[in-house]
Coordinates of C-alpha atoms and ligand atoms in Angstrom, one line a residue:
Chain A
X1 CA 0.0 0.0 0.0
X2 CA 3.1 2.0 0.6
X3 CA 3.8 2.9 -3.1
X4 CA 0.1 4.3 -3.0
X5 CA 0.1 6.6 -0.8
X6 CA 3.5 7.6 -2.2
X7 CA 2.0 7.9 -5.9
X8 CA -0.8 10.4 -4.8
X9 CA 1.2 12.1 -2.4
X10 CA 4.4 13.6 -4.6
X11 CA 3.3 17.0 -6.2
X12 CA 2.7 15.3 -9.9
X13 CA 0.1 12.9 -7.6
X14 CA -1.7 15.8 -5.6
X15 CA -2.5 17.0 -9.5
X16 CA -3.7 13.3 -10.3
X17 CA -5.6 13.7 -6.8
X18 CA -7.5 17.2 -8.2
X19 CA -7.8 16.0 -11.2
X20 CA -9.9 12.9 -10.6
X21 CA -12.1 13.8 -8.1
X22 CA -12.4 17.1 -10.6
X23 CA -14.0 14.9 -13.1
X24 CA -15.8 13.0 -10.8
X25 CA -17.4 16.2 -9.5
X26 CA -18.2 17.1 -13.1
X27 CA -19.8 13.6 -13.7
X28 CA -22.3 14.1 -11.0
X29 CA -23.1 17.7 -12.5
X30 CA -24.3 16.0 -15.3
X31 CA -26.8 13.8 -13.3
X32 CA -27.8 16.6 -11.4
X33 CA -28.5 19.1 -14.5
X34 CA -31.1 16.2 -15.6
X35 CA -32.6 16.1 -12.4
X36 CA -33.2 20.1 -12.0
X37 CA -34.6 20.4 -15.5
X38 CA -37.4 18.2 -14.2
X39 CA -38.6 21.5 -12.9
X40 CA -39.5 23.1 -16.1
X41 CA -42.4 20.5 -16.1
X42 CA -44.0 21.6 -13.9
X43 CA -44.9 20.9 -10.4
X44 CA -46.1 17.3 -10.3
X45 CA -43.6 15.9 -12.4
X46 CA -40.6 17.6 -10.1
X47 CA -42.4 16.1 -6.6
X48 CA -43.2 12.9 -8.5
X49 CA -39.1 12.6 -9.7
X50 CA -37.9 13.6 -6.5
X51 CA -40.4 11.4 -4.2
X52 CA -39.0 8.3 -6.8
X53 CA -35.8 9.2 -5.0
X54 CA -36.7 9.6 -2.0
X55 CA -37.9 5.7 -2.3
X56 CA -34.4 4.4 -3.6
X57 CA -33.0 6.1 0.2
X58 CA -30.2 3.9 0.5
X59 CA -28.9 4.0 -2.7
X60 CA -29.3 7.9 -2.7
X61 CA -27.8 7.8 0.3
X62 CA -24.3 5.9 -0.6
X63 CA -23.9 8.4 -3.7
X64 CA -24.3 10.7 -1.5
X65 CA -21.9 9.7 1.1
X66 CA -19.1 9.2 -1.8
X67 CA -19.9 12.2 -3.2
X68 CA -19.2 14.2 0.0
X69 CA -16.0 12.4 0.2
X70 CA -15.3 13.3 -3.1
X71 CA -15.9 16.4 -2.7
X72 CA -13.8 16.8 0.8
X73 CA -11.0 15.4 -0.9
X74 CA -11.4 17.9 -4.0
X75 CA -11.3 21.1 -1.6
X76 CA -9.0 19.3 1.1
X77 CA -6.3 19.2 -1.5
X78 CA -6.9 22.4 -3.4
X79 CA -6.4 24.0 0.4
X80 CA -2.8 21.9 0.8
X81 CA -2.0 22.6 -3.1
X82 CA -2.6 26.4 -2.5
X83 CA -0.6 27.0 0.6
X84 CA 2.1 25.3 -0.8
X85 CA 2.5 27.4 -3.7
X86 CA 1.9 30.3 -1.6
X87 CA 5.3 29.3 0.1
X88 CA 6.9 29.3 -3.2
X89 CA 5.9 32.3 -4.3
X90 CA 6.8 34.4 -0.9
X91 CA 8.7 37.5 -2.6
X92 CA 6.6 39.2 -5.3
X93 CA 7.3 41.3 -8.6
X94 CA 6.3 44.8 -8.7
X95 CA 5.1 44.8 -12.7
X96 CA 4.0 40.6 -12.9
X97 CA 2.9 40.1 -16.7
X98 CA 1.1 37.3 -15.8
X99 CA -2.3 38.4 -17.6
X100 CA -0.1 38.5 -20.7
X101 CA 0.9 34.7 -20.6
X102 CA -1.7 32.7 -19.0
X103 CA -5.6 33.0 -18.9
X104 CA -7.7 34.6 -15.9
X105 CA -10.1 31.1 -15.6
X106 CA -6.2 29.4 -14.6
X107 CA -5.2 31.9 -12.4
X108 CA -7.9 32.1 -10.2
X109 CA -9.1 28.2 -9.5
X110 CA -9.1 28.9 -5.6
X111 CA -11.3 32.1 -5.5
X112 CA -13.5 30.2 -8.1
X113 CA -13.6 27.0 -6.1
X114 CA -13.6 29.1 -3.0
X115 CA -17.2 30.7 -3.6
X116 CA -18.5 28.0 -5.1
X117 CA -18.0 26.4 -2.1
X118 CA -19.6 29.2 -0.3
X119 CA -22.6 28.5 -2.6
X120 CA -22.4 24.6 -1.7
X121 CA -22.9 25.4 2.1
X122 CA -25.8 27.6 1.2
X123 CA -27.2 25.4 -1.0
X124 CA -27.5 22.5 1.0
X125 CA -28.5 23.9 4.1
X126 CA -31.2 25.0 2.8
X127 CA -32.5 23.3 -0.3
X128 CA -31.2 20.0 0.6
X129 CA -31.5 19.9 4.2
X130 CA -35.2 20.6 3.6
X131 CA -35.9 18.0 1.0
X132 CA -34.1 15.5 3.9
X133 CA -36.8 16.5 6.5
X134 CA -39.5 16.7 4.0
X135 CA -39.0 14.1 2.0
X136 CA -42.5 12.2 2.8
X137 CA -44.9 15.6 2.9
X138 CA -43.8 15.7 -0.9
X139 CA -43.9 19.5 -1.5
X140 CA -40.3 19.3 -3.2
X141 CA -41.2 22.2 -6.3
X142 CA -42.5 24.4 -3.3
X143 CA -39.8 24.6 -1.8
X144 CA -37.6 25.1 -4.6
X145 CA -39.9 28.3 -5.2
X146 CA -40.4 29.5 -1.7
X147 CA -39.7 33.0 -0.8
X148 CA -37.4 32.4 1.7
X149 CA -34.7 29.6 1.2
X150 CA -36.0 29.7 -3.4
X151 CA -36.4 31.6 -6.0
X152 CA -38.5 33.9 -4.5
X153 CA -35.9 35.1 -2.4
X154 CA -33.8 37.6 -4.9
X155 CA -30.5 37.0 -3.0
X156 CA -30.0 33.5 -3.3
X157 CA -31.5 33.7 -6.7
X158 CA -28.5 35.7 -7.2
X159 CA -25.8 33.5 -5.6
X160 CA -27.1 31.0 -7.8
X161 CA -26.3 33.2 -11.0
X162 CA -22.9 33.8 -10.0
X163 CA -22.2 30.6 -8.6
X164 CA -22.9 28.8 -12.3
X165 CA -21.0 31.5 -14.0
X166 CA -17.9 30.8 -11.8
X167 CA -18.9 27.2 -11.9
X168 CA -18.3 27.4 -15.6
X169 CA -15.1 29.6 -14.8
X170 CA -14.0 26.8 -13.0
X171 CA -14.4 24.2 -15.3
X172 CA -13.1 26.8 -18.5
X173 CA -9.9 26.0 -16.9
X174 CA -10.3 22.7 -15.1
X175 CA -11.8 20.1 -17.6
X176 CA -8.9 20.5 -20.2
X177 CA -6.1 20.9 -17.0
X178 CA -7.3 17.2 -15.9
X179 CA -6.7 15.5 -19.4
X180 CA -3.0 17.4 -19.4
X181 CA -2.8 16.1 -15.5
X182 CA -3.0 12.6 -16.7
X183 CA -0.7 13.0 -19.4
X184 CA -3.1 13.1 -22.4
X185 CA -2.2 15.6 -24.7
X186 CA -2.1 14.9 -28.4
X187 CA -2.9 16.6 -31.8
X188 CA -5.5 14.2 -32.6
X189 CA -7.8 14.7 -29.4
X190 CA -7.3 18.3 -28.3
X191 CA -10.3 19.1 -30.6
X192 CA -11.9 17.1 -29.5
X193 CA -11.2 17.8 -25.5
X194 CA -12.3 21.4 -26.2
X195 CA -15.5 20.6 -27.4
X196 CA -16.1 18.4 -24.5
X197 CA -14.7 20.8 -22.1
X198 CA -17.2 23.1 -23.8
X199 CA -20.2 21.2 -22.6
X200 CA -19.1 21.7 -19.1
X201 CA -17.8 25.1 -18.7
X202 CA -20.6 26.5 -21.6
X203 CA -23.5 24.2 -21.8
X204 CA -23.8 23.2 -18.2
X205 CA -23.7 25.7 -16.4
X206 CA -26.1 27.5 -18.7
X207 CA -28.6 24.9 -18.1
X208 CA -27.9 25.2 -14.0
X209 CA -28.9 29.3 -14.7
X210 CA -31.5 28.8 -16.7
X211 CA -33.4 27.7 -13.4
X212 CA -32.8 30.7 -11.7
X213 CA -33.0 33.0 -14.3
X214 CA -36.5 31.7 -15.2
X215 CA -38.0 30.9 -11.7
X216 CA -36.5 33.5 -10.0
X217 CA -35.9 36.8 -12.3
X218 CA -39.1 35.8 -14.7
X219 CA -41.1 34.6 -13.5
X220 CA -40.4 36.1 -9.8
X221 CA -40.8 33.0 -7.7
X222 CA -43.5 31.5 -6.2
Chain B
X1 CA 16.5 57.5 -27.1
X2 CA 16.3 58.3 -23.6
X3 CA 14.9 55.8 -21.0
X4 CA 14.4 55.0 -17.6
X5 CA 15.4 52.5 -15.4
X6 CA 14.3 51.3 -12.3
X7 CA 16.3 48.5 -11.6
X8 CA 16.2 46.1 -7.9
X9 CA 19.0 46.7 -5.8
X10 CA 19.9 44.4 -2.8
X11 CA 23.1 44.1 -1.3
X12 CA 22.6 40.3 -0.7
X13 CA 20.3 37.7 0.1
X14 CA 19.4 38.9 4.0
X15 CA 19.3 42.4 3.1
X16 CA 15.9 44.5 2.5
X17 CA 15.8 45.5 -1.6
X18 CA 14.5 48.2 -3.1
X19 CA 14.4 49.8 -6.5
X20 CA 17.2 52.4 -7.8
X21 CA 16.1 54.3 -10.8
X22 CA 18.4 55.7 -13.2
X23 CA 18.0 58.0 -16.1
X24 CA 20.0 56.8 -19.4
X25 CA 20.4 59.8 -22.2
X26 CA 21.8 58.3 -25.1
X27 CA 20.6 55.0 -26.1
X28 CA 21.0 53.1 -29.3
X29 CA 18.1 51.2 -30.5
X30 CA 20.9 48.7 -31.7
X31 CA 22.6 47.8 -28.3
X32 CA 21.5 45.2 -26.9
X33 CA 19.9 45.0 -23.6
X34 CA 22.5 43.7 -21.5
X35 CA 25.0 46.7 -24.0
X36 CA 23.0 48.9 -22.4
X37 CA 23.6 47.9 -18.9
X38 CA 27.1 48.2 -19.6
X39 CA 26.8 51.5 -20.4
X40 CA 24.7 52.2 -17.1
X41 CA 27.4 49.7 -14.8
X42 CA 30.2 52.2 -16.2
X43 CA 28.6 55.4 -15.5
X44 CA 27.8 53.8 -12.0
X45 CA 31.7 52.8 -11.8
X46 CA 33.1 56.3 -12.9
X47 CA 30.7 57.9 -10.1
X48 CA 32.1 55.3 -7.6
X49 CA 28.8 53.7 -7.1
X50 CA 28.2 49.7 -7.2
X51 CA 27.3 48.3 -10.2
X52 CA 24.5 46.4 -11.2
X53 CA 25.1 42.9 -10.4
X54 CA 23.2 40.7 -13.3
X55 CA 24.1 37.1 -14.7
X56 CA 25.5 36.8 -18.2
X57 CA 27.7 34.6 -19.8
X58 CA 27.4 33.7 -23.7
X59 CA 25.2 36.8 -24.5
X60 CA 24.1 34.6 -27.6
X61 CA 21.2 32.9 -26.4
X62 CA 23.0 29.3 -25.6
X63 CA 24.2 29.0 -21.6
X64 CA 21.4 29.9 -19.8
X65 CA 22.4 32.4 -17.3
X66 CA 21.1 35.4 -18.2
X67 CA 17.8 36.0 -17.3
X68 CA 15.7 39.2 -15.7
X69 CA 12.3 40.1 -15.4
X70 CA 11.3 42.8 -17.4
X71 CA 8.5 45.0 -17.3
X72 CA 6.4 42.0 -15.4
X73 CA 8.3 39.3 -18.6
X74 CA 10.6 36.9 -18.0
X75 CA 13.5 37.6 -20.7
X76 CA 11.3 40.8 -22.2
X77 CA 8.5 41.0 -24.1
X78 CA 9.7 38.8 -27.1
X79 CA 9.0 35.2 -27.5
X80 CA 11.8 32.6 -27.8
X81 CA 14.3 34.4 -26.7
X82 CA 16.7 35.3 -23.9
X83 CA 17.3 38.7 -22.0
X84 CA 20.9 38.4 -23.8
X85 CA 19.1 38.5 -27.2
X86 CA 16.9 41.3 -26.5
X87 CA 17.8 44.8 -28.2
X88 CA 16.3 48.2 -26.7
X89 CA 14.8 48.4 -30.5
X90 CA 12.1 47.0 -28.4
X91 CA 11.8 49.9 -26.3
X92 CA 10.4 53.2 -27.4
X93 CA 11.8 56.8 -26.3
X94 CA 10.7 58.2 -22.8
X95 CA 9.8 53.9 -21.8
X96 CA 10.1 53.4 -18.4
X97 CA 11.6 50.1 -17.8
X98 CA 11.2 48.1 -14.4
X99 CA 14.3 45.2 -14.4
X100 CA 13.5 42.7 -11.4
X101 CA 14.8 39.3 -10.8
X102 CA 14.1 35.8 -10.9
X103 CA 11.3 35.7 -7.8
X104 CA 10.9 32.1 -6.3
X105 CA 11.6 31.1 -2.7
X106 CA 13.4 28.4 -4.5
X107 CA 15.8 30.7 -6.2
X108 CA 17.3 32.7 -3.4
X109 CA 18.8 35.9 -4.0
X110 CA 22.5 36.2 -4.2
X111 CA 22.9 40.1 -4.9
X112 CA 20.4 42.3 -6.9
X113 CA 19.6 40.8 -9.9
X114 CA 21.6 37.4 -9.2
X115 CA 19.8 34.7 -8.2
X116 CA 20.7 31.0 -6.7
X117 CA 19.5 28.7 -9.2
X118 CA 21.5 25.6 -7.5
X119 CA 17.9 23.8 -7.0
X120 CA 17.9 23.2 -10.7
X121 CA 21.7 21.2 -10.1
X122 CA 20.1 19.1 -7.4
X123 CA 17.3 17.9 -9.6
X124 CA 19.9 17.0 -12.6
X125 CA 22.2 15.0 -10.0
X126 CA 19.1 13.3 -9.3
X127 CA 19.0 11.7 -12.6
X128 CA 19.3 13.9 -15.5
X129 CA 21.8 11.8 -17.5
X130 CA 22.4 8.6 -18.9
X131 CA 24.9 6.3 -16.9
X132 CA 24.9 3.3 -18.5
X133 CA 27.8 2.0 -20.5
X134 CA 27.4 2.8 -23.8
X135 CA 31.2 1.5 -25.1
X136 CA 33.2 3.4 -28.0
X137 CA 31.7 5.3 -30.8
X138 CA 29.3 3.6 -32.5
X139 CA 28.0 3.8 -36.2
X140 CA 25.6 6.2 -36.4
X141 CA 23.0 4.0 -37.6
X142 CA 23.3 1.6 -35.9
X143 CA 20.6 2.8 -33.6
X144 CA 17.4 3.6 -35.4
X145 CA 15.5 6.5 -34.0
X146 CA 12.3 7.1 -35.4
X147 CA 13.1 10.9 -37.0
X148 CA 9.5 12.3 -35.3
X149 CA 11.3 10.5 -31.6
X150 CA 14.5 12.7 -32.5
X151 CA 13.6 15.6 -33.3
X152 CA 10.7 15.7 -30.2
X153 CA 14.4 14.8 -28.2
X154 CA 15.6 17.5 -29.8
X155 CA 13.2 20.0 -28.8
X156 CA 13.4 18.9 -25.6
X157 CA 17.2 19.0 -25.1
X158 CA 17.4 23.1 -26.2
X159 CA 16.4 23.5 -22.8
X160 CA 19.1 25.8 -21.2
X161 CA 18.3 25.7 -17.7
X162 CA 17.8 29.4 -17.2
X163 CA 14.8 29.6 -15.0
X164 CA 12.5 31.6 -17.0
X165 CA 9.3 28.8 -16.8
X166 CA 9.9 28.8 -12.4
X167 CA 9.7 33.2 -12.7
X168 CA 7.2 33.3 -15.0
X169 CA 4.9 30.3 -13.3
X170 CA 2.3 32.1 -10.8
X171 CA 3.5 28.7 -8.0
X172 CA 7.1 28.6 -9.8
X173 CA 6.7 24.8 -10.6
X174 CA 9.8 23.6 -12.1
X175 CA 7.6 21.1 -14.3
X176 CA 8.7 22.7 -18.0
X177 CA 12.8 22.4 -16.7
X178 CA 11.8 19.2 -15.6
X179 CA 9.8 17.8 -17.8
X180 CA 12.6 18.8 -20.8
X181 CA 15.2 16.7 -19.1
X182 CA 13.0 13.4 -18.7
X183 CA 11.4 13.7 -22.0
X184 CA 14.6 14.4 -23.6
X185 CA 16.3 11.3 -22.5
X186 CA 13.1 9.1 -22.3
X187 CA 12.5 9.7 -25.9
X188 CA 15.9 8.0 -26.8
X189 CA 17.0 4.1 -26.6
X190 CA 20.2 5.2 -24.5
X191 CA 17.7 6.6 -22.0
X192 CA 14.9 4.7 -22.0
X193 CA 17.1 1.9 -19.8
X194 CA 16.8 4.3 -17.0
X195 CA 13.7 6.1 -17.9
X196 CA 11.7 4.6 -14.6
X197 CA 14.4 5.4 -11.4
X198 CA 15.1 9.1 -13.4
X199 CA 11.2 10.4 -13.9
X200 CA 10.9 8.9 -10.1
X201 CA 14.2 10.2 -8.6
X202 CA 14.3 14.0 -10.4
X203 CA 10.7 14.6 -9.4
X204 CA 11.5 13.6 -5.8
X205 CA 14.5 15.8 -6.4
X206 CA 12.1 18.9 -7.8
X207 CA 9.6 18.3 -4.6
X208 CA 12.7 18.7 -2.1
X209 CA 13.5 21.3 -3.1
X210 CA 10.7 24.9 -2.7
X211 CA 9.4 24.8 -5.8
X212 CA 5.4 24.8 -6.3
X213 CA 2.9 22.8 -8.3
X214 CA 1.5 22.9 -11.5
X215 CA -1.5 23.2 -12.5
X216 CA -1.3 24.0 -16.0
X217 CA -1.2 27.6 -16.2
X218 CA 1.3 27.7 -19.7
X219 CA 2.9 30.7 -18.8
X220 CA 6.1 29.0 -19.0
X221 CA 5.7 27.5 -21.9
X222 CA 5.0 31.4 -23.3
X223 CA 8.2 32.7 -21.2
X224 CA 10.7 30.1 -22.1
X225 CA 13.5 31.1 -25.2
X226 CA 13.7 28.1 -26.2
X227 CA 9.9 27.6 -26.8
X228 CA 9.5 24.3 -25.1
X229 CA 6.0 22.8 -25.3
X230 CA 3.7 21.8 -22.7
X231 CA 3.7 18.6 -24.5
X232 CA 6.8 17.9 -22.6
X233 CA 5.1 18.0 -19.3
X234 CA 2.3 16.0 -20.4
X235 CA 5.0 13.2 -21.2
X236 CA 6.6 13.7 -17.8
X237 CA 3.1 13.0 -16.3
X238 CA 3.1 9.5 -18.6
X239 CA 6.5 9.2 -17.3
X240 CA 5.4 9.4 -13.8
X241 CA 2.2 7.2 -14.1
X242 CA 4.1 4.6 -16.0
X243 CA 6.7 4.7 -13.3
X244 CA 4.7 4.3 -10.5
X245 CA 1.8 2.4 -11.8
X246 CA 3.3 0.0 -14.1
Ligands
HEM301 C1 -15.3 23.9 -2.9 C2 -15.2 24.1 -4.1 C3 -14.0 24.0 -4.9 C4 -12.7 24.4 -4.7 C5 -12.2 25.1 -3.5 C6 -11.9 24.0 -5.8 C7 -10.6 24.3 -6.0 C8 -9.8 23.8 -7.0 C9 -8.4 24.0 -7.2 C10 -7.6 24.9 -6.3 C11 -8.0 23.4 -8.3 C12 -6.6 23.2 -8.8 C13 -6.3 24.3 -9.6 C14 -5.5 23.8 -10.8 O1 -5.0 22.7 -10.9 O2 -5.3 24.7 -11.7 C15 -9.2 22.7 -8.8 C16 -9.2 22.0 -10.0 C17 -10.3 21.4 -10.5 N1 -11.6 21.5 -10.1 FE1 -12.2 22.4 -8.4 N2 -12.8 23.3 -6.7 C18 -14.0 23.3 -6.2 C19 -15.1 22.7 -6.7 C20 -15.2 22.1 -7.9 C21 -16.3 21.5 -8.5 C22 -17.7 21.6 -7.9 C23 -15.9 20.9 -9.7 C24 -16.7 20.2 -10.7 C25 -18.0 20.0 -10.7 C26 -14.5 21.1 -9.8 C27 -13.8 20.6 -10.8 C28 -12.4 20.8 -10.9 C29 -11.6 20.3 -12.0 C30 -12.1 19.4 -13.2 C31 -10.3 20.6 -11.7 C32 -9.1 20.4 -12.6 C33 -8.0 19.4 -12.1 C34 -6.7 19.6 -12.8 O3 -6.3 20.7 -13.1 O4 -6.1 18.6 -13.2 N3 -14.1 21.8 -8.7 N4 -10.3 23.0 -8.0
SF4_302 S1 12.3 25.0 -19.9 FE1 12.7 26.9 -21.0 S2 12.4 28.5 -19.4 FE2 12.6 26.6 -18.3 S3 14.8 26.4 -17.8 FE3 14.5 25.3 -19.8 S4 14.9 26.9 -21.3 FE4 14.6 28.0 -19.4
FES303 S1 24.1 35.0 -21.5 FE1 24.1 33.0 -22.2 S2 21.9 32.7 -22.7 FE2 22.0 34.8 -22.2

């Protein structure tokens, strides 16, 4: 086991660490996009899909606890990857030209990460947590649409908004960065790696927005 | 033309730095850049003040010691080349031109624009050469190399060492350095004997010493004279999965 821990622990590893729980994380957005457009059909079908899950419990459940761990190992390591390269970089330069040779989205992965994260708290502790304790009573699209913790309320309607757009900042950067992190970079695919990248910093993310956007800004909430 | 220069000055590596400006009259657009610190270093002299200490060596683009920041570039604003192949025909009259030096917490500075680049020594040792026994002089074809693996060596071997990709990276990862010298030799029959122990050993080498991590920024592979490709770092990462995994 020793030459595991020794593989994901070396500073090449810690980027094989980010990168695959990075594209696990962008796996579940996928799933979670197709659930969330449920919404648009209206109210019966949304409670009806998220009572079905409701059912499957235990299953949801062990997703759910892989995802968290996932997750905690995604931002665990970004923390460690961060305040090493803070060490590195102590002394500073009084003109840095770093806008001129590398993009913003690559730049700025922990502030990205760092309020999306912000908007994970928030979105679980309130949307989540109440789908957990009312997950028989069935009123799941109300509560998306409430006035307080929904789309009624204009200030998380807005954390959403900016949360997918640097969501997609995120992943302009991220997706491609995990195929060079494993070592797959060649003529013949990096077309192909952009347009797939583009579904999940572009398409994605517009589909998570056009929730808010509609339910909350549109059509002002419940 | 007429520039100015406001150039880092530190006595050496405990002492607090700061920026001494100097005002130069007559400058050709046809010295070079390091021509025209000459001429500022003997003004400085005649006045009986300390010269500007920088690195040089070569001055043709091929040792690898030169190397400044310049207005917020590594090596200038021109691609693929060094600070000793710049010419102040890429400045303008009345530029203001900030000089700075390598900044990385694993290049330590030795005196103003001089800085310790010794961590770059203790990754080669750790494997950047080929030490098996390869007997006399062989024909040269004896040893087919496919011409796309040579030339890709090639590429990879016109790395000079000078530090550029670790001043220009925003965690001054080593990675593009690094990943020249593995893919270099790992590319080639002579190396590829060795190829496992050296991608292992020089990238334990690179995370002793304080260098940061990558994560794919490419503003070294923008910053480096010799215009090596991020393509060499994705091979080190193959070089490291194959070495650990397989
Ligand atoms: C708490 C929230 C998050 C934080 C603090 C965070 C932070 C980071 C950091 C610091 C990096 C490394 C930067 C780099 O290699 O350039 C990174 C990479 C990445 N993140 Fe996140 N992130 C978060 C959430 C997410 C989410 C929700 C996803 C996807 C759904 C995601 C996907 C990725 C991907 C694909 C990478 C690229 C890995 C690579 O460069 O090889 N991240 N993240
Ligand atoms: S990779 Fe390029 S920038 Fe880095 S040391 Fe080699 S020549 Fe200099
Ligand atoms: S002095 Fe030799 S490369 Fe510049």
């Amino acid at each position: 086991m020793n030459w595991f821990f020794n593989f994901f622990d070396s500073s090449i590893g810690k980027k094989i660490q980010m990168a695959l729980t990075g594209l696990m994380l962008c796996a579940f957005l996928i799933i979670h996009l197709i659930g969330n457009l449920v919404l648009f059909a209206g109210s019966e079908a949304f409670n009806g899909y998220v009572g079905a899950l409701s059912s499957l419990k235990p299953v949801v459940r062990a997703i759910e606890v892989i995802l968290a761990l996932i997750f905690i190992g995604h931002v665990i390591n970004a923390i460690r990857l961060t305040l090493e390269n803070w060490r590195s970089t102590e002394k500073k330069y009084k003109v840095n030209g770093a806008g001129e040779t590398s993009s913003l989205p690559s730049r700025t992965m922990g502030v990205t990460g760092s309020i999306i994260f912000i908007f994970l708290v928030v979105h679980l502790s309130t949307i989540w947590w109440q789908f957990q304790v009312q997950h028989g009573g069935g009123h799941f699209y109300d509560i998306v649409m409430s006035a307080n913790i929904g789309f009624g309320n204009v200030l998380i309607t807005i954390l959403y908004i900016v949360a997918m757009f640097l969501l997609g900042f995120h992943l302009r950067h991220g997706f491609q960065s995990a195929f060079q992190t494993f070592g797959i970079r060649y003529n013949k695919y990096g077309t192909f790696i952009e347009w797939v990248s583009a579904i999940f910093w572009l398409l994605i993310p517009l589909g998570f927005v056009s929730i808010p956007i509609y339910f909350g800004l549109l059509k002002g909430g419940f | 033309m007429k520039v100015t220069l406001k150039i880092w000055r530190q006595k050496d590596g405990n002492a607090q730095g700061s920026f001494g400006t100097y005002q130069m009259d007559d400058v050709s657009g046809d010295m070079s850049f390091f021509e025209m610190l000459d001429l500022l270093n003997e003004s400085l002299v005649m006045k009986n003040e300390e010269p500007v200490a920088f690195d040089h060596d070569c001055r043709e683009g091929i040792c690898g010691t030169c190397g400044v920041v310049i207005n917020g570039r590594a090596h200038g604003p021109l691609r693929g080349v060094t600070t000793c192949q710049l010419h102040m025909r890429s400045y303008k009259d009345g530029d203001t031109i900030v000089i700075e030096p390598w900044r990385a917490t694993a290049f330590p500075l030795i005196k103003d624009l001089i800085v310790d680049r010794r961590a770059f020594d203790n990754i080669m040792s750790a494997g950047g050469y080929v030490s098996i026994n390869a007997g006399g002089a062989q024909d040269a074809n004896a040893t087919p190399i496919p011409k796309a693996n040579a030339d890709e060596a090639m590429d990879a071997a016109s790395c000079i060492g000078c530090g550029a990709c670790v001043a220009s990276c925003k965690n001054s990862s080593a990675m593009l350095f690094l990943s020249a010298k593995v893919s270099q030799l790992a590319l080639l029959p002579q190396g590829k004997v060795e190829r496992k122990e050296r991608a292992l050993n020089m990238i334990a080498a690179m995370d002793e010493e304080n260098f940061g991590g990558c994560t794919n920024t490419g503003a070294c592979e923008v910053e480096c004279p010799k215009e090596i490709s991020l393509v060499h770092i994705a091979r080190l990462n193959r070089e490291y999965l194959r070495a650990s995994l397989a």
